[in-house]
mmCIF file of C-alpha atoms in Angstrom:
data_model
loop_
_atom_site.group_PDB
_atom_site.id
_atom_site.type_symbol
_atom_site.label_atom_id
_atom_site.label_comp_id
_atom_site.label_asym_id
_atom_site.label_seq_id
_atom_site.Cartn_x
_atom_site.Cartn_y
_atom_site.Cartn_z
ATOM 1 C CA UNK V 376 -27.244 -18.940 159.245
ATOM 2 C CA UNK V 377 -30.791 -20.182 159.659
ATOM 3 C CA UNK V 378 -32.016 -22.506 156.966
ATOM 4 C CA UNK V 379 -35.671 -23.141 156.078
ATOM 5 C CA UNK V 380 -37.404 -26.095 157.617
ATOM 6 C CA UNK V 381 -38.412 -28.771 155.189
ATOM 7 C CA UNK V 382 -41.681 -30.669 155.073
ATOM 8 C CA UNK V 383 -42.323 -33.727 152.893
ATOM 9 C CA UNK V 384 -44.929 -31.848 150.763
ATOM 10 C CA UNK V 385 -42.867 -28.737 150.397
ATOM 11 C CA UNK V 386 -39.863 -30.779 149.178
ATOM 12 C CA UNK V 387 -42.120 -32.675 146.739
ATOM 13 C CA UNK V 388 -43.566 -29.412 145.403
ATOM 14 C CA UNK V 389 -40.151 -27.715 145.073
ATOM 15 C CA UNK V 390 -38.093 -30.592 143.618
ATOM 16 C CA UNK V 391 -40.490 -32.633 141.510
ATOM 17 C CA UNK V 392 -38.481 -32.578 138.268
ATOM 18 C CA UNK V 393 -34.901 -32.479 136.953
ATOM 19 C CA UNK V 394 -35.400 -28.893 135.739
ATOM 20 C CA UNK V 395 -36.517 -27.750 139.225
ATOM 21 C CA UNK V 396 -33.491 -29.412 140.794
ATOM 22 C CA UNK V 397 -31.090 -27.869 138.260
ATOM 23 C CA UNK V 398 -32.633 -24.472 138.787
ATOM 24 C CA UNK V 399 -32.089 -24.786 142.491
ATOM 25 C CA UNK V 400 -28.423 -25.708 141.996
ATOM 26 C CA UNK V 401 -27.979 -22.656 139.669
ATOM 27 C CA UNK V 402 -29.642 -20.411 142.201
ATOM 28 C CA UNK V 403 -27.419 -21.665 145.044
ATOM 29 C CA UNK V 404 -24.201 -21.527 143.047
ATOM 30 C CA UNK V 405 -24.784 -18.243 141.200
ATOM 31 C CA UNK V 406 -27.422 -16.221 143.139
ATOM 32 C CA UNK V 407 -26.593 -13.127 141.100
ATOM 33 C CA UNK V 408 -26.246 -14.906 137.748
ATOM 34 C CA UNK V 409 -23.533 -17.032 136.191
ATOM 35 C CA UNK V 410 -19.861 -16.099 136.811
ATOM 36 C CA UNK V 411 -17.172 -17.947 134.862
ATOM 37 C CA UNK V 412 -14.806 -19.773 137.176
ATOM 38 C CA UNK V 413 -11.899 -19.260 134.810
ATOM 39 C CA UNK V 414 -12.047 -15.558 133.906
ATOM 40 C CA UNK V 415 -14.764 -14.225 136.250
ATOM 41 C CA UNK V 416 -16.777 -12.848 133.295
ATOM 42 C CA UNK V 417 -20.416 -12.413 134.233
ATOM 43 C CA UNK V 418 -21.770 -13.185 130.796
ATOM 44 C CA UNK V 419 -22.476 -16.679 129.583
ATOM 45 C CA UNK V 420 -25.230 -18.600 127.850
ATOM 46 C CA UNK V 421 -26.754 -21.828 128.894
ATOM 47 C CA UNK V 422 -26.587 -24.891 126.568
ATOM 48 C CA UNK V 423 -29.701 -26.475 127.937
ATOM 49 C CA UNK V 424 -29.264 -29.742 126.083
ATOM 50 C CA UNK V 425 -26.123 -30.444 128.021
ATOM 51 C CA UNK V 426 -26.759 -28.521 131.277
ATOM 52 C CA UNK V 427 -23.687 -26.357 130.874
ATOM 53 C CA UNK V 428 -22.883 -22.669 130.651
ATOM 54 C CA UNK V 429 -20.482 -21.320 128.099
ATOM 55 C CA UNK V 430 -18.586 -18.162 128.973
ATOM 56 C CA UNK V 431 -19.104 -15.483 126.292
ATOM 57 C CA UNK V 432 -15.567 -14.219 126.841
ATOM 58 C CA UNK V 433 -13.175 -17.190 127.199
ATOM 59 C CA UNK V 434 -15.684 -19.832 125.987
ATOM 60 C CA UNK V 435 -14.970 -22.199 128.879
ATOM 61 C CA UNK V 436 -17.897 -24.506 129.428
ATOM 62 C CA UNK V 437 -18.972 -25.066 133.018
ATOM 63 C CA UNK V 438 -21.371 -27.811 133.942
ATOM 64 C CA UNK V 439 -24.120 -26.722 136.311
ATOM 65 C CA UNK V 440 -23.300 -29.665 138.581
ATOM 66 C CA UNK V 441 -19.452 -29.211 138.413
ATOM 67 C CA UNK V 442 -17.933 -29.031 141.885
ATOM 68 C CA UNK V 443 -21.011 -30.450 143.520
ATOM 69 C CA UNK V 444 -21.588 -33.870 145.030
ATOM 70 C CA UNK V 445 -23.855 -34.711 142.061
ATOM 71 C CA UNK V 446 -21.228 -34.248 139.391
ATOM 72 C CA UNK V 447 -20.575 -37.186 137.099
ATOM 73 C CA UNK V 448 -23.379 -39.184 138.768
ATOM 74 C CA UNK V 449 -25.649 -41.268 136.561
ATOM 75 C CA UNK V 450 -28.369 -41.001 139.157
ATOM 76 C CA UNK V 451 -31.121 -38.447 138.389
ATOM 77 C CA UNK V 452 -31.075 -35.237 140.438
ATOM 78 C CA UNK V 453 -34.609 -35.892 141.671
ATOM 79 C CA UNK V 454 -33.481 -39.154 143.181
ATOM 80 C CA UNK V 455 -30.426 -37.473 144.710
ATOM 81 C CA UNK V 456 -32.614 -34.663 146.173
ATOM 82 C CA UNK V 457 -35.068 -37.211 147.651
ATOM 83 C CA UNK V 458 -32.238 -39.237 149.128
ATOM 84 C CA UNK V 459 -31.045 -36.060 150.838
ATOM 85 C CA UNK V 460 -34.570 -35.449 152.170
ATOM 86 C CA UNK V 461 -34.956 -39.008 153.494
ATOM 87 C CA UNK V 462 -31.477 -39.063 155.101
ATOM 88 C CA UNK V 463 -31.904 -35.552 156.535
ATOM 89 C CA UNK V 464 -35.391 -35.907 157.923
ATOM 90 C CA UNK V 465 -35.077 -39.337 159.558
ATOM 91 C CA UNK V 466 -33.959 -38.913 163.181
ATOM 92 C CA UNK V 467 -32.345 -42.369 163.368
ATOM 93 C CA UNK V 468 -30.736 -42.251 159.934
ATOM 94 C CA UNK V 469 -31.715 -44.587 157.062
ATOM 95 C CA UNK V 470 -30.354 -47.854 155.804
ATOM 96 C CA UNK V 471 -29.285 -48.365 152.220
ATOM 97 C CA UNK V 472 -31.930 -51.075 151.866
ATOM 98 C CA UNK V 473 -34.742 -48.732 152.971
ATOM 99 C CA UNK V 474 -33.423 -45.844 150.769
ATOM 100 C CA UNK V 475 -33.125 -48.185 147.774
ATOM 101 C CA UNK V 476 -36.890 -48.965 148.030
ATOM 102 C CA UNK V 477 -37.892 -45.350 148.597
ATOM 103 C CA UNK V 478 -36.077 -43.890 145.573
ATOM 104 C CA UNK V 479 -36.201 -47.050 143.445
ATOM 105 C CA UNK V 480 -32.521 -47.710 142.880
ATOM 106 C CA UNK V 481 -30.505 -50.858 143.660
ATOM 107 C CA UNK V 482 -28.870 -51.334 147.036
ATOM 108 C CA UNK V 483 -25.348 -50.580 145.767
ATOM 109 C CA UNK V 484 -26.524 -47.221 144.332
ATOM 110 C CA UNK V 485 -28.321 -46.310 147.557
ATOM 111 C CA UNK V 486 -25.234 -47.295 149.557
ATOM 112 C CA UNK V 487 -23.037 -45.070 147.346
ATOM 113 C CA UNK V 488 -25.312 -42.041 147.698
ATOM 114 C CA UNK V 489 -25.407 -42.429 151.498
ATOM 115 C CA UNK V 490 -21.669 -42.953 151.621
ATOM 116 C CA UNK V 491 -21.011 -39.675 149.710
ATOM 117 C CA UNK V 492 -23.480 -37.703 151.868
ATOM 118 C CA UNK V 493 -22.055 -39.041 155.109
ATOM 119 C CA UNK V 494 -18.505 -38.291 153.946
ATOM 120 C CA UNK V 495 -19.560 -34.711 153.153
ATOM 121 C CA UNK V 496 -21.111 -34.455 156.650
ATOM 122 C CA UNK V 497 -17.724 -35.470 158.093
ATOM 123 C CA UNK V 498 -15.826 -32.915 156.001
ATOM 124 C CA UNK V 499 -18.245 -30.198 157.116
ATOM 125 C CA UNK V 500 -17.749 -30.924 160.856
ATOM 126 C CA UNK V 501 -14.000 -31.240 160.465
ATOM 127 C CA UNK V 502 -13.905 -27.472 159.948
ATOM 128 C CA UNK V 503 -14.829 -26.933 163.604
ATOM 129 C CA UNK V 504 -12.464 -27.021 166.613
ATOM 130 C CA UNK V 505 -13.766 -27.940 170.061
ATOM 131 C CA UNK V 506 -13.022 -25.533 172.917
ATOM 132 C CA UNK V 507 -13.718 -24.842 176.563
ATOM 133 C CA UNK V 508 -13.917 -27.880 178.906
ATOM 134 C CA UNK V 509 -13.687 -31.034 176.815
ATOM 135 C CA UNK V 510 -14.212 -34.647 177.845
ATOM 136 C CA UNK V 511 -12.267 -37.328 175.934
ATOM 137 C CA UNK V 512 -12.726 -41.046 176.186
ATOM 138 C CA UNK V 513 -12.637 -44.098 173.967
ATOM 139 C CA UNK V 514 -15.300 -46.630 173.088
ATOM 140 C CA UNK V 515 -15.357 -49.979 171.317
ATOM 141 C CA UNK V 516 -18.191 -50.496 168.868
ATOM 142 C CA UNK V 517 -19.360 -53.118 166.350
ATOM 143 C CA UNK V 518 -18.194 -56.631 166.186
ATOM 144 C CA UNK V 519 -20.515 -59.626 165.833
ATOM 145 C CA UNK V 520 -19.055 -61.752 168.584
ATOM 146 C CA UNK V 521 -20.019 -61.517 172.192
ATOM 147 C CA UNK V 522 -16.883 -61.543 174.102
ATOM 148 C CA UNK V 523 -14.892 -59.671 176.678
ATOM 149 C CA UNK V 524 -15.915 -56.101 177.070
ATOM 150 C CA UNK V 525 -13.829 -52.945 177.110
ATOM 151 C CA UNK V 526 -10.442 -52.208 175.630
ATOM 152 C CA UNK V 527 -9.181 -54.939 173.390
ATOM 153 C CA UNK V 528 -12.600 -56.449 172.848
ATOM 154 C CA UNK V 529 -12.499 -58.879 169.960
ATOM 155 C CA UNK V 530 -13.814 -57.784 166.567
ATOM 156 C CA UNK V 531 -14.682 -54.306 167.819
ATOM 157 C CA UNK V 532 -13.316 -51.032 166.461
ATOM 158 C CA UNK V 533 -11.865 -48.449 168.839
ATOM 159 C CA UNK V 534 -13.322 -44.940 168.601
ATOM 160 C CA UNK V 535 -12.020 -41.735 170.106
ATOM 161 C CA UNK V 536 -14.737 -39.420 171.344
ATOM 162 C CA UNK V 537 -14.492 -35.747 172.415
ATOM 163 C CA UNK V 538 -17.382 -33.707 173.788
ATOM 164 C CA UNK V 539 -17.534 -30.071 174.872
ATOM 165 C CA UNK V 540 -18.985 -29.868 178.390
ATOM 166 C CA UNK V 541 -21.233 -26.828 178.758
ATOM 167 C CA UNK V 542 -22.280 -27.538 182.340
ATOM 168 C CA UNK V 543 -25.893 -28.688 182.084
ATOM 169 C CA UNK V 544 -25.582 -29.743 178.466
ATOM 170 C CA UNK V 545 -23.146 -31.020 175.868
ATOM 171 C CA UNK V 546 -21.768 -28.776 173.199
ATOM 172 C CA UNK V 547 -20.093 -29.980 169.984
ATOM 173 C CA UNK V 548 -18.768 -33.489 169.611
ATOM 174 C CA UNK V 549 -16.189 -35.216 167.433
ATOM 175 C CA UNK V 550 -15.619 -38.948 166.907
ATOM 176 C CA UNK V 551 -13.006 -40.887 164.990
ATOM 177 C CA UNK V 552 -12.483 -44.599 164.383
ATOM 178 C CA UNK V 553 -8.826 -45.594 164.900
ATOM 179 C CA UNK V 554 -6.864 -48.817 164.581
ATOM 180 C CA UNK V 555 -5.817 -48.632 168.218
ATOM 181 C CA UNK V 556 -5.864 -46.291 171.194
ATOM 182 C CA UNK V 557 -2.204 -45.242 171.189
ATOM 183 C CA UNK V 558 -0.227 -41.991 171.686
ATOM 184 C CA UNK V 559 0.139 -41.386 167.974
ATOM 185 C CA UNK V 560 -3.585 -41.738 167.170
ATOM 186 C CA UNK V 561 -4.654 -39.726 170.242
ATOM 187 C CA UNK V 562 -2.262 -36.935 169.314
ATOM 188 C CA UNK V 563 -3.529 -36.736 165.712
ATOM 189 C CA UNK V 564 -7.183 -36.732 166.912
ATOM 190 C CA UNK V 565 -6.551 -33.911 169.409
ATOM 191 C CA UNK V 566 -4.657 -31.852 166.804
ATOM 192 C CA UNK V 567 -7.465 -32.252 164.270
ATOM 193 C CA UNK V 568 -10.430 -31.570 166.524
ATOM 194 C CA UNK V 569 -9.349 -29.267 169.458
ATOM 195 C CA UNK V 570 -8.051 -25.765 169.779
ATOM 196 C CA UNK V 571 -4.796 -25.806 171.762
ATOM 197 C CA UNK V 572 -4.622 -25.203 175.491
ATOM 198 C CA UNK V 573 -8.203 -26.237 176.340
ATOM 199 C CA UNK V 574 -9.194 -27.904 179.574
ATOM 200 C CA UNK V 575 -9.423 -31.614 178.870
ATOM 201 C CA UNK V 576 -10.768 -34.302 181.243
ATOM 202 C CA UNK V 577 -9.972 -38.004 180.776
ATOM 203 C CA UNK V 578 -10.135 -41.155 182.810
ATOM 204 C CA UNK V 579 -6.388 -41.623 183.273
ATOM 205 C CA UNK V 580 -5.881 -44.273 180.574
ATOM 206 C CA UNK V 581 -2.108 -44.083 179.812
ATOM 207 C CA UNK V 582 -2.461 -43.704 176.037
ATOM 208 C CA UNK V 583 -4.364 -40.428 176.660
ATOM 209 C CA UNK V 584 -1.424 -38.839 178.527
ATOM 210 C CA UNK V 585 -0.047 -37.467 175.265
ATOM 211 C CA UNK V 586 -2.856 -34.842 175.513
ATOM 212 C CA UNK V 587 -0.636 -33.079 178.096
ATOM 213 C CA UNK V 588 1.533 -31.826 175.263
ATOM 214 C CA UNK V 589 -0.958 -29.353 173.795
ATOM 215 C CA UNK V 590 -3.828 -29.088 176.325
ATOM 216 C CA UNK V 591 -4.516 -28.377 180.033
ATOM 217 C CA UNK V 592 -5.142 -32.057 180.670
ATOM 218 C CA UNK V 593 -6.542 -33.442 183.899
ATOM 219 C CA UNK V 594 -6.624 -37.234 184.124
ATOM 220 C CA UNK V 595 -8.495 -38.964 186.914
ATOM 221 C CA UNK V 596 -8.411 -42.687 187.435
ATOM 222 C CA UNK V 597 -12.092 -43.073 188.167
ATOM 223 C CA UNK V 598 -13.943 -46.027 189.656
ATOM 224 C CA UNK V 599 -16.847 -46.984 187.390
ATOM 225 C CA UNK V 600 -19.553 -45.739 189.809
ATOM 226 C CA UNK V 601 -18.067 -42.227 189.750
ATOM 227 C CA UNK V 602 -17.251 -42.018 186.113
ATOM 228 C CA UNK V 603 -20.500 -40.302 185.191
ATOM 229 C CA UNK V 604 -19.612 -37.426 187.538
ATOM 230 C CA UNK V 605 -16.222 -36.902 185.960
ATOM 231 C CA UNK V 606 -17.046 -37.579 182.319
ATOM 232 C CA UNK V 607 -20.858 -37.264 182.121
ATOM 233 C CA UNK V 608 -21.293 -36.020 178.568
ATOM 234 C CA UNK V 609 -18.862 -38.238 176.801
ATOM 235 C CA UNK V 610 -20.582 -41.329 178.236
ATOM 236 C CA UNK V 611 -24.014 -40.098 177.259
ATOM 237 C CA UNK V 612 -22.671 -39.485 173.714
ATOM 238 C CA UNK V 613 -21.165 -43.013 173.529
ATOM 239 C CA UNK V 614 -24.493 -44.507 174.798
ATOM 240 C CA UNK V 615 -26.399 -42.539 172.147
ATOM 241 C CA UNK V 616 -23.965 -43.655 169.427
ATOM 242 C CA UNK V 617 -24.364 -47.305 170.308
ATOM 243 C CA UNK V 618 -28.171 -46.992 170.254
ATOM 244 C CA UNK V 619 -27.941 -45.170 166.872
ATOM 245 C CA UNK V 620 -25.745 -47.913 165.363
ATOM 246 C CA UNK V 621 -27.905 -50.722 166.716
ATOM 247 C CA UNK V 622 -31.235 -49.088 165.859
ATOM 248 C CA UNK V 623 -30.644 -48.487 162.171
ATOM 249 C CA UNK V 624 -27.733 -50.657 161.172
ATOM 250 C CA UNK V 625 -27.885 -53.497 163.730
ATOM 251 C CA UNK V 626 -24.282 -52.810 164.670
ATOM 252 C CA UNK V 627 -21.472 -51.901 162.312
ATOM 253 C CA UNK V 628 -17.722 -52.113 162.256
ATOM 254 C CA UNK V 629 -14.807 -51.874 159.970
ATOM 255 C CA UNK V 630 -14.551 -49.798 156.840
ATOM 256 C CA UNK V 631 -17.948 -48.050 156.924
ATOM 257 C CA UNK V 632 -17.816 -47.119 160.611
ATOM 258 C CA UNK V 633 -16.316 -43.626 160.165
ATOM 259 C CA UNK V 634 -19.156 -42.649 157.810
ATOM 260 C CA UNK V 635 -21.733 -43.533 160.492
ATOM 261 C CA UNK V 636 -19.705 -41.669 163.134
ATOM 262 C CA UNK V 637 -19.664 -38.632 160.817
ATOM 263 C CA UNK V 638 -23.419 -38.773 160.396
ATOM 264 C CA UNK V 639 -24.030 -39.261 164.108
ATOM 265 C CA UNK V 640 -21.865 -36.193 165.005
ATOM 266 C CA UNK V 641 -23.409 -34.081 162.250
ATOM 267 C CA UNK V 642 -26.904 -34.763 163.598
ATOM 268 C CA UNK V 643 -25.881 -34.387 167.249
ATOM 269 C CA UNK V 644 -24.176 -31.049 166.499
ATOM 270 C CA UNK V 645 -27.402 -29.774 164.848
ATOM 271 C CA UNK V 646 -29.919 -31.272 167.273
ATOM 272 C CA UNK V 647 -31.292 -27.761 168.017
ATOM 273 C CA UNK V 648 -32.189 -27.320 164.358
ATOM 274 C CA UNK V 649 -33.337 -30.739 163.408
ATOM 275 C CA UNK V 650 -35.992 -29.646 160.887
ATOM 276 C CA UNK V 651 -33.378 -27.633 158.924
ATOM 277 C CA UNK V 652 -31.122 -30.623 158.314
ATOM 278 C CA UNK V 653 -32.495 -31.575 154.873
ATOM 279 C CA UNK V 654 -31.936 -28.072 153.522
ATOM 280 C CA UNK V 655 -28.478 -27.850 155.196
ATOM 281 C CA UNK V 656 -27.572 -31.197 153.663
ATOM 282 C CA UNK V 657 -28.768 -30.098 150.225
ATOM 283 C CA UNK V 658 -26.702 -26.922 150.537
ATOM 284 C CA UNK V 659 -23.686 -28.951 151.579
ATOM 285 C CA UNK V 660 -24.063 -31.299 148.546
ATOM 286 C CA UNK V 661 -24.136 -28.242 146.250
ATOM 287 C CA UNK V 662 -21.048 -26.537 147.711
ATOM 288 C CA UNK V 663 -19.104 -29.760 148.200
ATOM 289 C CA UNK V 664 -16.585 -31.015 145.657
ATOM 290 C CA UNK V 665 -17.268 -34.463 144.160
ATOM 291 C CA UNK V 666 -16.394 -37.450 146.373
ATOM 292 C CA UNK V 667 -15.013 -40.309 144.356
ATOM 293 C CA UNK V 668 -16.316 -43.703 145.287
ATOM 294 C CA UNK V 669 -13.788 -46.170 146.563
#
């Protein structure tokens, strides 16, 4: 489904007040008018002082923001909507520090908003399964210390990466931070992100052999100068990821890494429709159940 493109001025004009933001949420949730989630009655009246609808039949009260990412948040909707715009429209993502200045909230609040949005991005992409010819490899990212490179590098987090190879271009991608590259983690990653019996190419690392169980797996032990011929797209994706992490976040590891991977994949998978991302993200926030901060 094509979404409208979003310009800065259009967004400002459309979502300049709490009322406009609320009206947009109502329109997206109930395009044909309010429907009670409990009894499906189509008649209700709005209690505007509390931003809820009351069903005229069973009298259940439904908050306009219930079952959205905004529910229970003390942050104004205008700030939420602008955070979505800034995150969605910035090609290289946005740091919590920069967002905190743009929407005038403290760093912790900005970090929480971004965390919820990135988690929602990850949930959205987890609905897809990769198919066709798929390249799988692992990467090690983050870590402050310079040290040995490659598998087992100190202070770095292992990441599993899968990319659909569409010949002259990459298709969809999936990335997951794991504690280690082992049979168990590889098997779970493949089960979550791939349709069964796809053609999978890897570099012959023993932990990836488990892929044989559910896929048509071809592993080639590849000298480094030929690796780009066998696994071209997965290495481009890993290079782009590292540039993304360094560019905006100056490297990242540990507990927040999966959020950044989710955002990177969400953007990559929608690179043909970049200007639609703010509206897609807003739509996602409205249809997404609340994410509790941890």
